[in-house]
CSV table of C-alpha atoms in Angstrom, one decimal:
chain,number,residue,atom,x,y,z
A,1,UNK,CA,-32.6,37.4,20.6
A,2,UNK,CA,-30.0,36.3,23.3
A,3,UNK,CA,-31.5,33.3,24.5
A,4,UNK,CA,-29.5,30.9,22.6
A,5,UNK,CA,-30.7,27.4,21.9
A,6,UNK,CA,-27.4,25.3,21.9
A,7,UNK,CA,-27.4,21.5,21.8
A,8,UNK,CA,-28.1,18.5,19.6
A,9,UNK,CA,-29.8,19.6,16.3
A,10,UNK,CA,-30.6,23.3,17.3
A,11,UNK,CA,-29.3,26.1,15.7
A,12,UNK,CA,-27.4,28.6,18.0
A,13,UNK,CA,-28.5,32.4,17.7
A,14,UNK,CA,-26.2,35.2,19.0
A,15,UNK,CA,-27.2,38.8,19.0
A,16,UNK,CA,-24.9,41.1,17.5
A,17,UNK,CA,-24.4,44.8,17.7
A,18,UNK,CA,-25.3,45.0,21.4
A,19,UNK,CA,-24.7,48.4,23.1
A,20,UNK,CA,-21.5,49.0,25.0
A,21,UNK,CA,-21.4,50.6,28.6
A,22,UNK,CA,-20.0,54.2,28.5
A,23,UNK,CA,-19.4,57.0,31.1
A,24,UNK,CA,-21.0,60.1,30.2
A,25,UNK,CA,-20.8,63.5,31.6
A,26,UNK,CA,-24.0,65.5,30.7
A,27,UNK,CA,-25.0,68.9,31.1
A,28,UNK,CA,-28.3,70.1,32.8
A,29,UNK,CA,-30.5,69.4,29.8
A,30,UNK,CA,-28.9,65.4,29.9
A,31,UNK,CA,-26.9,66.3,26.9
A,32,UNK,CA,-23.5,64.8,26.8
A,33,UNK,CA,-20.6,66.9,27.1
A,34,UNK,CA,-17.7,64.4,27.7
A,35,UNK,CA,-17.6,60.7,27.4
A,36,UNK,CA,-15.3,57.7,29.0
A,37,UNK,CA,-15.3,54.7,27.0
A,38,UNK,CA,-15.3,51.7,29.4
A,39,UNK,CA,-12.1,49.7,29.1
A,40,UNK,CA,-12.0,46.7,26.6
A,41,UNK,CA,-9.7,44.5,24.8
A,42,UNK,CA,-6.5,45.7,26.7
A,43,UNK,CA,-7.8,49.6,25.8
A,44,UNK,CA,-8.0,51.8,28.4
A,45,UNK,CA,-10.8,54.0,29.0
A,46,UNK,CA,-10.1,57.6,27.6
A,47,UNK,CA,-11.9,60.6,28.5
A,48,UNK,CA,-12.9,62.8,25.4
A,49,UNK,CA,-14.7,65.8,25.2
A,50,UNK,CA,-17.9,66.1,23.0
A,51,UNK,CA,-17.1,69.0,20.4
A,52,UNK,CA,-20.6,69.3,19.3
A,53,UNK,CA,-23.9,67.2,19.2
A,54,UNK,CA,-24.7,66.7,15.2
A,55,UNK,CA,-28.1,65.1,15.6
A,56,UNK,CA,-30.6,64.2,18.3
A,57,UNK,CA,-33.6,61.4,18.1
A,58,UNK,CA,-35.6,59.5,20.4
A,59,UNK,CA,-36.8,56.0,20.0
A,60,UNK,CA,-39.7,54.7,22.1
A,61,UNK,CA,-39.9,51.0,21.5
A,62,UNK,CA,-43.3,49.2,22.1
A,63,UNK,CA,-43.9,52.1,24.7
A,64,UNK,CA,-47.6,50.5,25.3
A,65,UNK,CA,-45.8,47.5,27.0
A,66,UNK,CA,-44.4,47.0,30.3
A,67,UNK,CA,-40.9,47.1,30.0
A,68,UNK,CA,-40.9,49.2,26.9
A,69,UNK,CA,-37.6,50.5,25.8
A,70,UNK,CA,-37.0,54.5,25.5
A,71,UNK,CA,-33.7,55.4,24.1
A,72,UNK,CA,-32.5,59.3,23.2
A,73,UNK,CA,-29.7,58.8,20.6
A,74,UNK,CA,-26.9,61.6,20.3
A,75,UNK,CA,-24.4,61.6,17.1
A,76,UNK,CA,-21.8,63.6,18.3
A,77,UNK,CA,-18.3,64.8,17.4
A,78,UNK,CA,-15.2,64.1,19.9
A,79,UNK,CA,-12.6,66.4,20.1
A,80,UNK,CA,-10.3,65.2,17.2
A,81,UNK,CA,-13.0,65.1,15.1
A,82,UNK,CA,-13.8,61.4,15.8
A,83,UNK,CA,-17.7,60.5,15.3
A,84,UNK,CA,-19.7,58.7,18.0
A,85,UNK,CA,-23.3,57.4,18.3
A,86,UNK,CA,-24.5,57.0,21.7
A,87,UNK,CA,-27.7,56.8,23.5
A,88,UNK,CA,-29.1,57.5,26.9
A,89,UNK,CA,-31.7,54.9,28.5
A,90,UNK,CA,-34.6,57.0,29.6
A,91,UNK,CA,-35.8,54.3,31.9
A,92,UNK,CA,-32.8,53.5,33.7
A,93,UNK,CA,-30.4,56.6,33.3
A,94,UNK,CA,-27.5,54.6,31.7
A,95,UNK,CA,-25.4,55.6,29.1
A,96,UNK,CA,-24.2,53.0,26.0
A,97,UNK,CA,-22.6,53.5,22.7
A,98,UNK,CA,-24.0,51.7,19.5
A,99,UNK,CA,-23.5,52.4,16.0
A,100,UNK,CA,-27.1,53.2,14.5
A,101,UNK,CA,-28.1,53.3,11.1
A,102,UNK,CA,-31.6,53.5,9.6
A,103,UNK,CA,-33.3,50.0,9.4
A,104,UNK,CA,-32.2,48.3,6.2
A,105,UNK,CA,-29.2,50.4,5.9
A,106,UNK,CA,-25.7,49.2,6.9
A,107,UNK,CA,-24.4,50.7,10.3
A,108,UNK,CA,-21.6,53.1,10.0
A,109,UNK,CA,-18.4,52.5,11.7
B,1,UNK,CA,-7.9,-41.0,1.3
B,2,UNK,CA,-4.5,-39.3,0.4
B,3,UNK,CA,-2.1,-37.0,2.1
B,4,UNK,CA,-0.8,-35.5,-1.1
B,5,UNK,CA,-2.7,-32.8,-2.6
B,6,UNK,CA,-4.0,-32.5,-5.9
B,7,UNK,CA,-3.8,-29.4,-8.3
B,8,UNK,CA,-7.3,-27.3,-8.2
B,9,UNK,CA,-8.2,-28.2,-4.9
B,10,UNK,CA,-10.6,-26.6,-2.4
B,11,UNK,CA,-10.3,-26.4,1.4
B,12,UNK,CA,-12.7,-25.5,3.8
B,13,UNK,CA,-12.1,-24.4,7.4
B,14,UNK,CA,-15.0,-25.2,9.9
B,15,UNK,CA,-15.6,-24.1,13.4
B,16,UNK,CA,-18.9,-25.8,14.7
B,17,UNK,CA,-21.0,-23.6,16.8
B,18,UNK,CA,-18.4,-20.7,16.7
B,19,UNK,CA,-20.2,-18.5,19.1
B,20,UNK,CA,-19.8,-21.5,21.8
B,21,UNK,CA,-16.3,-21.7,20.9
B,22,UNK,CA,-15.6,-18.3,21.2
B,23,UNK,CA,-17.4,-17.9,24.7
B,24,UNK,CA,-15.4,-20.8,25.9
B,25,UNK,CA,-12.4,-19.6,24.7
B,26,UNK,CA,-12.7,-16.1,26.6
B,27,UNK,CA,-13.6,-18.1,29.9
B,28,UNK,CA,-10.8,-20.8,30.1
B,29,UNK,CA,-12.1,-21.5,33.8
B,30,UNK,CA,-15.0,-23.0,32.3
B,31,UNK,CA,-13.3,-25.8,30.9
B,32,UNK,CA,-14.5,-29.2,31.9
B,33,UNK,CA,-17.8,-27.8,33.5
B,34,UNK,CA,-21.3,-28.0,32.2
B,35,UNK,CA,-21.8,-25.1,30.2
B,36,UNK,CA,-24.5,-23.8,27.8
B,37,UNK,CA,-25.3,-21.2,25.2
B,38,UNK,CA,-28.7,-19.5,24.8
B,39,UNK,CA,-30.0,-18.2,21.8
B,40,UNK,CA,-30.0,-14.3,21.0
B,41,UNK,CA,-33.2,-13.7,22.4
B,42,UNK,CA,-32.1,-15.7,25.6
B,43,UNK,CA,-34.9,-18.0,25.9
B,44,UNK,CA,-33.5,-21.4,25.1
B,45,UNK,CA,-30.3,-23.5,24.8
B,46,UNK,CA,-28.8,-24.0,21.6
B,47,UNK,CA,-25.4,-25.6,22.5
B,48,UNK,CA,-23.9,-27.3,25.6
B,49,UNK,CA,-20.7,-28.8,26.3
B,50,UNK,CA,-20.3,-32.7,27.0
B,51,UNK,CA,-20.2,-32.1,30.6
B,52,UNK,CA,-23.7,-30.6,30.4
B,53,UNK,CA,-24.9,-33.3,28.0
B,54,UNK,CA,-24.1,-35.8,30.4
B,55,UNK,CA,-26.4,-34.4,33.1
B,56,UNK,CA,-29.4,-34.2,30.6
B,57,UNK,CA,-29.1,-30.5,29.3
B,58,UNK,CA,-30.1,-30.4,25.6
B,59,UNK,CA,-30.4,-27.9,22.7
B,60,UNK,CA,-34.2,-26.5,22.8
B,61,UNK,CA,-34.7,-26.3,26.2
B,62,UNK,CA,-35.9,-23.7,28.0
B,63,UNK,CA,-33.5,-22.0,30.4
B,64,UNK,CA,-35.4,-23.0,33.3
B,65,UNK,CA,-35.5,-26.6,32.5
B,66,UNK,CA,-31.8,-26.6,32.0
B,67,UNK,CA,-31.3,-25.3,35.5
B,68,UNK,CA,-33.6,-27.6,37.1
B,69,UNK,CA,-31.9,-30.5,35.4
B,70,UNK,CA,-28.2,-29.1,36.1
B,71,UNK,CA,-28.3,-26.4,39.1
B,72,UNK,CA,-24.2,-26.1,38.1
B,73,UNK,CA,-24.8,-25.2,34.7
B,74,UNK,CA,-23.1,-21.6,33.6
B,75,UNK,CA,-25.3,-20.4,31.0
B,76,UNK,CA,-23.8,-18.1,28.4
B,77,UNK,CA,-25.2,-15.5,26.0
B,78,UNK,CA,-23.8,-15.2,22.5
B,79,UNK,CA,-21.7,-11.8,21.8
B,80,UNK,CA,-22.2,-10.9,18.2
B,81,UNK,CA,-18.9,-8.6,18.0
B,82,UNK,CA,-17.1,-11.4,19.9
B,83,UNK,CA,-17.9,-14.0,17.3
B,84,UNK,CA,-17.6,-11.6,14.4
B,85,UNK,CA,-14.1,-10.7,15.6
B,86,UNK,CA,-13.2,-14.6,15.7
B,87,UNK,CA,-14.8,-15.3,12.1
B,88,UNK,CA,-12.3,-12.4,10.9
B,89,UNK,CA,-9.5,-14.2,12.3
B,90,UNK,CA,-10.5,-17.3,10.6
B,91,UNK,CA,-10.6,-15.7,7.1
B,92,UNK,CA,-7.3,-13.8,7.9
B,93,UNK,CA,-5.7,-17.7,8.6
B,94,UNK,CA,-7.2,-18.7,5.1
B,95,UNK,CA,-5.9,-15.8,3.7
B,96,UNK,CA,-2.5,-16.8,4.8
B,97,UNK,CA,-2.8,-19.7,2.7
B,98,UNK,CA,-4.7,-18.6,-0.6
B,99,UNK,CA,-5.8,-15.3,-2.3
B,100,UNK,CA,-8.8,-16.7,-3.1
B,101,UNK,CA,-11.0,-17.1,0.0
B,102,UNK,CA,-14.8,-16.7,0.8
B,103,UNK,CA,-16.6,-16.8,3.9
B,104,UNK,CA,-19.6,-18.6,3.6
B,105,UNK,CA,-21.0,-17.6,6.8
B,106,UNK,CA,-19.1,-16.8,10.4
B,107,UNK,CA,-17.1,-20.2,11.1
B,108,UNK,CA,-17.1,-21.6,7.5
B,109,UNK,CA,-14.5,-20.1,5.0
B,110,UNK,CA,-13.4,-21.6,1.8
B,111,UNK,CA,-10.0,-21.0,0.0
B,112,UNK,CA,-9.2,-21.9,-3.5
B,113,UNK,CA,-5.6,-23.8,-3.3
B,114,UNK,CA,-5.0,-23.8,-7.1
B,115,UNK,CA,-1.3,-22.5,-7.9
B,116,UNK,CA,-0.4,-23.3,-4.0
B,117,UNK,CA,0.3,-26.9,-4.7
B,118,UNK,CA,4.3,-26.0,-4.4
B,119,UNK,CA,3.8,-24.5,-0.9
B,120,UNK,CA,1.6,-27.4,0.2
B,121,UNK,CA,2.4,-30.1,-1.4
B,122,UNK,CA,0.9,-32.4,1.3
B,123,UNK,CA,-2.0,-32.3,3.6
B,124,UNK,CA,-0.2,-32.0,6.6
B,125,UNK,CA,1.6,-28.9,5.2
B,126,UNK,CA,-1.5,-27.3,4.5
B,127,UNK,CA,-3.3,-28.3,7.9
B,128,UNK,CA,-0.1,-26.8,9.7
B,129,UNK,CA,-0.4,-23.4,7.6
B,130,UNK,CA,-4.0,-23.0,8.3
B,131,UNK,CA,-4.1,-24.3,11.9
B,132,UNK,CA,-1.1,-21.7,12.6
B,133,UNK,CA,-3.8,-18.7,12.3
B,134,UNK,CA,-6.3,-20.6,14.7
B,135,UNK,CA,-6.4,-21.1,18.0
B,136,UNK,CA,-6.7,-24.9,18.8
B,137,UNK,CA,-9.1,-24.4,21.8
B,138,UNK,CA,-11.7,-23.3,18.7
B,139,UNK,CA,-11.5,-26.9,17.7
B,140,UNK,CA,-11.0,-25.9,13.8
B,141,UNK,CA,-11.7,-28.8,11.3
B,142,UNK,CA,-10.2,-28.5,7.8
B,143,UNK,CA,-11.5,-30.4,4.6
B,144,UNK,CA,-10.0,-30.5,1.4
B,145,UNK,CA,-11.5,-32.0,-2.1
B,146,UNK,CA,-11.7,-31.2,-5.7
B,147,UNK,CA,-15.1,-29.2,-5.0
B,148,UNK,CA,-16.6,-26.9,-2.5
B,149,UNK,CA,-19.6,-29.1,-1.2
B,150,UNK,CA,-17.1,-32.0,-0.8
B,151,UNK,CA,-14.8,-29.6,1.0
B,152,UNK,CA,-17.4,-28.8,3.3
B,153,UNK,CA,-18.7,-32.0,4.2
B,154,UNK,CA,-15.1,-33.1,4.8
B,155,UNK,CA,-14.4,-30.2,7.0
B,156,UNK,CA,-17.7,-31.0,9.0
B,157,UNK,CA,-16.7,-34.8,9.2
B,158,UNK,CA,-12.9,-33.9,10.3
B,159,UNK,CA,-12.1,-34.7,13.6
B,160,UNK,CA,-11.4,-31.5,15.9
B,161,UNK,CA,-7.9,-30.0,14.9
B,162,UNK,CA,-7.5,-32.6,12.1
B,163,UNK,CA,-8.0,-32.4,8.4
B,164,UNK,CA,-9.8,-34.7,6.2
B,165,UNK,CA,-8.8,-34.9,2.2
B,166,UNK,CA,-11.4,-36.5,0.2
B,167,UNK,CA,-10.0,-37.5,-3.3
B,168,UNK,CA,-12.4,-36.8,-6.4
B,169,UNK,CA,-12.8,-40.6,-7.2
B,170,UNK,CA,-13.9,-41.2,-3.6
B,171,UNK,CA,-16.1,-37.9,-3.4
B,172,UNK,CA,-19.5,-39.6,-4.3
B,173,UNK,CA,-19.3,-42.6,-2.4
B,174,UNK,CA,-18.1,-40.2,0.6
B,175,UNK,CA,-21.1,-37.7,-0.1
B,176,UNK,CA,-23.8,-40.7,-0.3
B,177,UNK,CA,-24.5,-40.5,3.3
B,178,UNK,CA,-24.7,-36.6,3.5
B,179,UNK,CA,-28.1,-35.4,4.3
B,180,UNK,CA,-29.9,-33.4,1.2
B,181,UNK,CA,-30.5,-30.5,3.4
B,182,UNK,CA,-26.9,-29.8,3.2
B,183,UNK,CA,-27.0,-29.4,-0.7
B,184,UNK,CA,-27.5,-26.0,-2.1
B,185,UNK,CA,-31.3,-26.3,-2.4
B,186,UNK,CA,-34.0,-24.0,-0.8
B,187,UNK,CA,-36.1,-25.5,2.0
B,188,UNK,CA,-38.9,-26.0,-0.1
B,189,UNK,CA,-37.0,-28.4,-2.8
B,190,UNK,CA,-35.3,-30.3,0.4
B,191,UNK,CA,-39.0,-30.8,1.7
B,192,UNK,CA,-40.2,-32.5,-1.3
B,193,UNK,CA,-37.1,-34.8,-1.7
B,194,UNK,CA,-37.6,-35.9,2.0
B,195,UNK,CA,-41.5,-36.5,0.9
B,196,UNK,CA,-40.1,-38.7,-1.9
B,197,UNK,CA,-38.2,-40.4,0.4
B,198,UNK,CA,-34.7,-39.0,-0.9
B,199,UNK,CA,-33.0,-38.2,2.5
B,200,UNK,CA,-29.1,-38.6,1.5
B,201,UNK,CA,-27.1,-37.2,-1.5
B,202,UNK,CA,-26.4,-40.8,-2.7
B,203,UNK,CA,-30.1,-41.8,-3.2
B,204,UNK,CA,-30.4,-37.9,-4.8
B,205,UNK,CA,-27.3,-38.4,-6.9
B,206,UNK,CA,-28.6,-41.6,-8.6
B,207,UNK,CA,-31.7,-39.8,-9.7
B,208,UNK,CA,-31.3,-38.9,-13.6
B,209,UNK,CA,-30.0,-35.3,-14.0
B,210,UNK,CA,-32.9,-34.3,-16.5
B,211,UNK,CA,-35.2,-35.6,-14.0
B,212,UNK,CA,-33.7,-33.4,-11.4
B,213,UNK,CA,-33.4,-30.4,-13.5
B,214,UNK,CA,-37.1,-30.8,-14.8
B,215,UNK,CA,-38.4,-30.5,-11.0
B,216,UNK,CA,-35.8,-28.3,-9.4
B,217,UNK,CA,-34.5,-26.4,-12.4
B,218,UNK,CA,-30.9,-24.7,-12.6
B,219,UNK,CA,-30.3,-25.1,-8.6
B,220,UNK,CA,-31.4,-28.8,-8.9
B,221,UNK,CA,-28.8,-29.6,-11.7
B,222,UNK,CA,-25.8,-27.6,-9.6
B,223,UNK,CA,-27.2,-29.8,-6.2
B,224,UNK,CA,-27.2,-32.9,-8.0
B,225,UNK,CA,-23.7,-32.1,-9.4
B,226,UNK,CA,-22.5,-31.2,-5.7
B,227,UNK,CA,-24.2,-34.7,-4.5
B,228,UNK,CA,-21.9,-36.4,-7.0
B,229,UNK,CA,-18.8,-34.6,-5.8
B,230,UNK,CA,-18.7,-32.3,-9.0
B,231,UNK,CA,-20.1,-29.2,-7.3
B,232,UNK,CA,-19.2,-26.7,-10.2
B,233,UNK,CA,-19.4,-23.5,-7.8
B,234,UNK,CA,-16.1,-22.0,-7.7
B,235,UNK,CA,-14.7,-19.9,-4.4
B,236,UNK,CA,-15.9,-16.4,-5.0
B,237,UNK,CA,-13.4,-13.8,-3.2
B,238,UNK,CA,-15.4,-10.7,-2.4
B,239,UNK,CA,-12.8,-7.6,-2.4
B,240,UNK,CA,-14.3,-6.4,0.8
B,241,UNK,CA,-13.5,-9.2,2.7
B,242,UNK,CA,-9.7,-9.4,1.6
B,243,UNK,CA,-9.1,-5.6,1.1
B,244,UNK,CA,-9.5,-4.6,4.8
B,245,UNK,CA,-8.1,-3.9,8.2
B,246,UNK,CA,-9.6,-4.5,11.2
B,247,UNK,CA,-8.5,-3.4,14.8
B,248,UNK,CA,-9.8,-4.3,18.1
B,249,UNK,CA,-9.9,-3.0,21.8
B,250,UNK,CA,-10.8,-5.1,24.5
B,251,UNK,CA,-11.5,-2.7,27.7
B,252,UNK,CA,-11.3,-3.7,30.9
B,253,UNK,CA,-12.7,-1.8,32.7
B,254,UNK,CA,-15.2,-0.8,30.1
B,255,UNK,CA,-15.1,2.5,28.3
B,256,UNK,CA,-17.5,4.2,30.1
B,257,UNK,CA,-17.5,7.9,28.7
B,258,UNK,CA,-17.5,9.0,25.0
B,259,UNK,CA,-13.9,10.6,25.5
B,260,UNK,CA,-12.5,7.3,26.4
B,261,UNK,CA,-14.1,5.5,23.4
B,262,UNK,CA,-13.2,8.6,21.0
B,263,UNK,CA,-9.5,8.0,22.6
B,264,UNK,CA,-9.6,4.4,21.7
B,265,UNK,CA,-11.1,4.6,18.1
B,266,UNK,CA,-8.2,7.3,17.6
B,267,UNK,CA,-5.6,4.7,18.7
B,268,UNK,CA,-7.0,1.7,16.5
B,269,UNK,CA,-7.3,4.4,13.3
B,270,UNK,CA,-3.8,5.0,13.8
B,271,UNK,CA,-2.6,1.1,14.3
B,272,UNK,CA,-4.9,0.4,11.2
B,273,UNK,CA,-3.1,3.2,8.9
B,274,UNK,CA,0.2,1.7,9.8
B,275,UNK,CA,-0.9,-1.7,8.9
B,276,UNK,CA,1.0,-2.7,5.6
B,277,UNK,CA,-2.3,-3.4,4.1
B,278,UNK,CA,-3.3,0.1,4.6
B,279,UNK,CA,-0.2,1.9,4.3
B,280,UNK,CA,-0.3,4.6,0.7
B,281,UNK,CA,-3.6,3.2,0.1
B,282,UNK,CA,-7.2,4.8,0.6
B,283,UNK,CA,-10.3,3.6,2.4
B,284,UNK,CA,-13.7,3.2,0.9
B,285,UNK,CA,-15.7,2.0,4.0
B,286,UNK,CA,-15.3,2.6,7.8
B,287,UNK,CA,-17.2,0.3,10.0
B,288,UNK,CA,-17.5,0.5,13.7
B,289,UNK,CA,-18.4,-2.3,15.9
B,290,UNK,CA,-18.5,-1.9,19.7
B,291,UNK,CA,-20.1,-4.3,22.4
B,292,UNK,CA,-21.3,-3.9,25.9
B,293,UNK,CA,-20.6,-5.5,28.9
B,294,UNK,CA,-24.0,-7.1,28.6
B,295,UNK,CA,-23.8,-8.0,25.1
B,296,UNK,CA,-25.5,-5.3,23.3
B,297,UNK,CA,-24.0,-4.5,19.9
B,298,UNK,CA,-23.7,-1.1,18.4
B,299,UNK,CA,-22.8,-0.6,15.0
B,300,UNK,CA,-21.9,2.2,12.5
B,301,UNK,CA,-21.1,2.0,9.2
B,302,UNK,CA,-19.9,4.7,6.5
B,303,UNK,CA,-19.3,4.3,3.0
B,304,UNK,CA,-17.1,7.3,1.9
B,305,UNK,CA,-18.2,9.2,-1.1
B,306,UNK,CA,-14.5,9.4,-2.2
B,307,UNK,CA,-11.7,7.4,-0.9
B,308,UNK,CA,-9.8,8.8,1.7
B,309,UNK,CA,-6.1,8.1,2.8
B,310,UNK,CA,-5.7,10.8,5.2
B,311,UNK,CA,-5.7,10.3,8.8
B,312,UNK,CA,-6.8,13.5,9.7
B,313,UNK,CA,-9.9,13.5,7.2
B,314,UNK,CA,-10.8,10.0,8.3
B,315,UNK,CA,-10.6,10.8,12.5
B,316,UNK,CA,-12.8,13.7,11.3
B,317,UNK,CA,-15.5,11.4,10.0
B,318,UNK,CA,-15.1,8.9,12.6
B,319,UNK,CA,-15.6,11.5,15.4
B,320,UNK,CA,-18.7,12.6,13.4
B,321,UNK,CA,-20.1,9.1,13.5
B,322,UNK,CA,-19.7,8.9,17.3
B,323,UNK,CA,-20.1,12.5,18.7
B,324,UNK,CA,-24.0,12.1,18.6
B,325,UNK,CA,-24.2,8.5,19.0
B,326,UNK,CA,-26.5,6.8,21.6
B,327,UNK,CA,-24.4,4.0,23.3
B,328,UNK,CA,-26.5,1.2,24.6
B,329,UNK,CA,-24.1,1.2,27.7
B,330,UNK,CA,-20.2,0.7,28.5
B,331,UNK,CA,-18.1,-0.9,26.0
B,332,UNK,CA,-16.1,-3.9,26.6
B,333,UNK,CA,-15.1,-4.5,23.1
B,334,UNK,CA,-14.6,-1.9,20.3
B,335,UNK,CA,-13.6,-2.8,16.6
B,336,UNK,CA,-12.8,-0.5,13.9
B,337,UNK,CA,-12.5,-2.0,10.2
B,338,UNK,CA,-11.2,-0.2,7.2
B,339,UNK,CA,-12.3,-2.0,4.2
B,340,UNK,CA,-12.6,-1.6,0.4
B,341,UNK,CA,-8.9,-0.4,0.4
B,342,UNK,CA,-7.9,0.7,-2.8
B,343,UNK,CA,-4.5,2.2,-4.6
B,344,UNK,CA,-6.2,5.2,-6.3
B,345,UNK,CA,-8.2,7.8,-4.7
B,346,UNK,CA,-10.7,7.4,-7.6
B,347,UNK,CA,-12.1,11.0,-7.0
B,348,UNK,CA,-14.6,12.4,-9.5
B,349,UNK,CA,-13.7,15.7,-9.8
B,350,UNK,CA,-16.6,18.3,-9.7
B,351,UNK,CA,-17.0,21.0,-12.4
B,352,UNK,CA,-16.6,23.8,-9.8
B,353,UNK,CA,-13.7,21.9,-8.3
B,354,UNK,CA,-11.8,24.8,-6.4
B,355,UNK,CA,-15.2,26.0,-4.8
B,356,UNK,CA,-16.0,22.3,-3.8
B,357,UNK,CA,-12.4,21.6,-2.3
B,358,UNK,CA,-12.3,24.8,-0.6
B,359,UNK,CA,-15.9,24.1,0.9
B,360,UNK,CA,-14.7,20.8,2.0
B,361,UNK,CA,-11.5,21.9,3.7
B,362,UNK,CA,-13.5,24.9,5.3
B,363,UNK,CA,-16.1,22.2,6.8
B,364,UNK,CA,-13.2,19.8,7.9
B,365,UNK,CA,-11.4,22.6,9.6
B,366,UNK,CA,-14.8,23.9,11.5
B,367,UNK,CA,-15.5,20.1,12.5
B,368,UNK,CA,-11.9,19.9,14.0
B,369,UNK,CA,-12.4,23.5,15.7
B,370,UNK,CA,-15.9,22.5,16.9
B,371,UNK,CA,-14.8,19.2,18.7
B,372,UNK,CA,-11.8,21.0,20.3
B,373,UNK,CA,-13.6,24.2,21.6
B,374,UNK,CA,-16.9,22.5,22.0
B,375,UNK,CA,-18.9,25.2,19.5
B,376,UNK,CA,-17.8,26.4,15.9
B,377,UNK,CA,-15.7,29.3,15.9
B,378,UNK,CA,-17.2,30.4,12.7
B,379,UNK,CA,-20.7,32.0,12.4
B,380,UNK,CA,-23.0,33.2,9.5
B,381,UNK,CA,-24.5,36.6,10.1
B,382,UNK,CA,-28.2,36.3,9.5
B,383,UNK,CA,-31.0,38.6,9.6
B,384,UNK,CA,-33.8,38.4,12.2
B,385,UNK,CA,-35.7,41.6,12.2
B,386,UNK,CA,-34.0,43.9,9.8
B,387,UNK,CA,-36.8,46.5,10.1
B,388,UNK,CA,-36.4,46.6,13.7
B,389,UNK,CA,-35.5,50.3,15.1
B,390,UNK,CA,-33.2,48.9,17.6
B,391,UNK,CA,-29.8,47.9,16.0
B,392,UNK,CA,-29.3,44.9,18.3
B,393,UNK,CA,-32.6,43.2,17.1
B,394,UNK,CA,-31.8,43.4,13.4
B,395,UNK,CA,-28.9,40.6,12.8
B,396,UNK,CA,-27.7,37.7,14.7
B,397,UNK,CA,-24.8,35.4,14.5
B,398,UNK,CA,-26.0,31.6,13.4
B,399,UNK,CA,-23.4,29.1,14.3
B,400,UNK,CA,-21.7,27.6,11.1
B,401,UNK,CA,-22.4,23.9,11.5
B,402,UNK,CA,-21.2,22.0,8.4
């Protein structure tokens, strides 16, 4: 997907909707309790408390293959009422934010 | 022979062996030395200077034979782009004396002199006016007569840098010794005439016209009239030839990178559009010619779907012509021709004119930005695997490339 064939006579594809890294403080059950978004576009990283977790779901993509991606998604509401979708990479333990929608449905902002 | 020109005359400017003369013009140091020009395949000699001729070098020889006979011989190869440039200058020189100009081939240009008698009442006036636009070292020859075939024959027989005027009353006598191969007949007809023992125009013109037409049809009749000095074929000016502007750049050292070629062409476009002929006019054809140091020719031609007068749009088009072109080597000569200059845009409006215009503008803008930034700043969202559970696999951006 990310490998773009640039050059004469070839079309260049660039992936969109890529996950962005996120600093997350989690509890003992690995549920997020606070998030700090990575600074970007002149915006400084701001720490926000997670008020409540709205939804949790797990995606194990091609679990039968080596290098399979397994993620646990959380749809949360931050302090101030702002919604956020984030996931934990169950293989590496890293946290990312990424808008998510069911396949075939436009992603919410 | 007369020095006073008659009305309804035709002038013919001839540069015998133009390719050779061009090469000699470009290399003045070769003056007075044995020099030969090869054919395009560089296998045989086609032209030689007098100095080479004295040493036994002749046209048709192989290069090895010529070198054996004359070890000091300088052998040149023809450069089509250079010849085209000089040929264009000859057309321009004739355009200075008449609006009706026809280029028969490179180095042979006709001009219809009707209406110019007041400007050039005598042959010398005409000669001066024509030769003012032709470098003397090209050895131009000018012929003037009442018919084009006679004018052509007169030009070929005129001394270098001289003009020859043939009166209609003298034309038949003048042409009597002219070879029939020069008549406007196909090779087969000329061969048949030779087999019949008719080699010269005098013998051909002595045949009854009906007999000639019975054997060779309508072209035979035209050739018969031409042989009598009554060639009915007029000078046929083509608008392409008059309505054009040509700019050249000779590069020393040669242009190696694409960027320098682009820069040279951009400069030429500016100069061409500032030319009085092109000002406030629209262009219908763009032709780019370039020649490498080794004489390889590169050419691109683009007929425009709609005439363009805007520099930006023309530049966008030119860039697209050379952006991905494969060059045969570093260019030593580049020329840009804007042809088919017209007063009107002559645009055929689309039924969906607004959308079409917007799309054209967008495409041009994207091309400009792509050239500037190296990639298109616009992209289209395309679905890749819309069923995928990981969002980043579902859609992608595809570069918008008009």
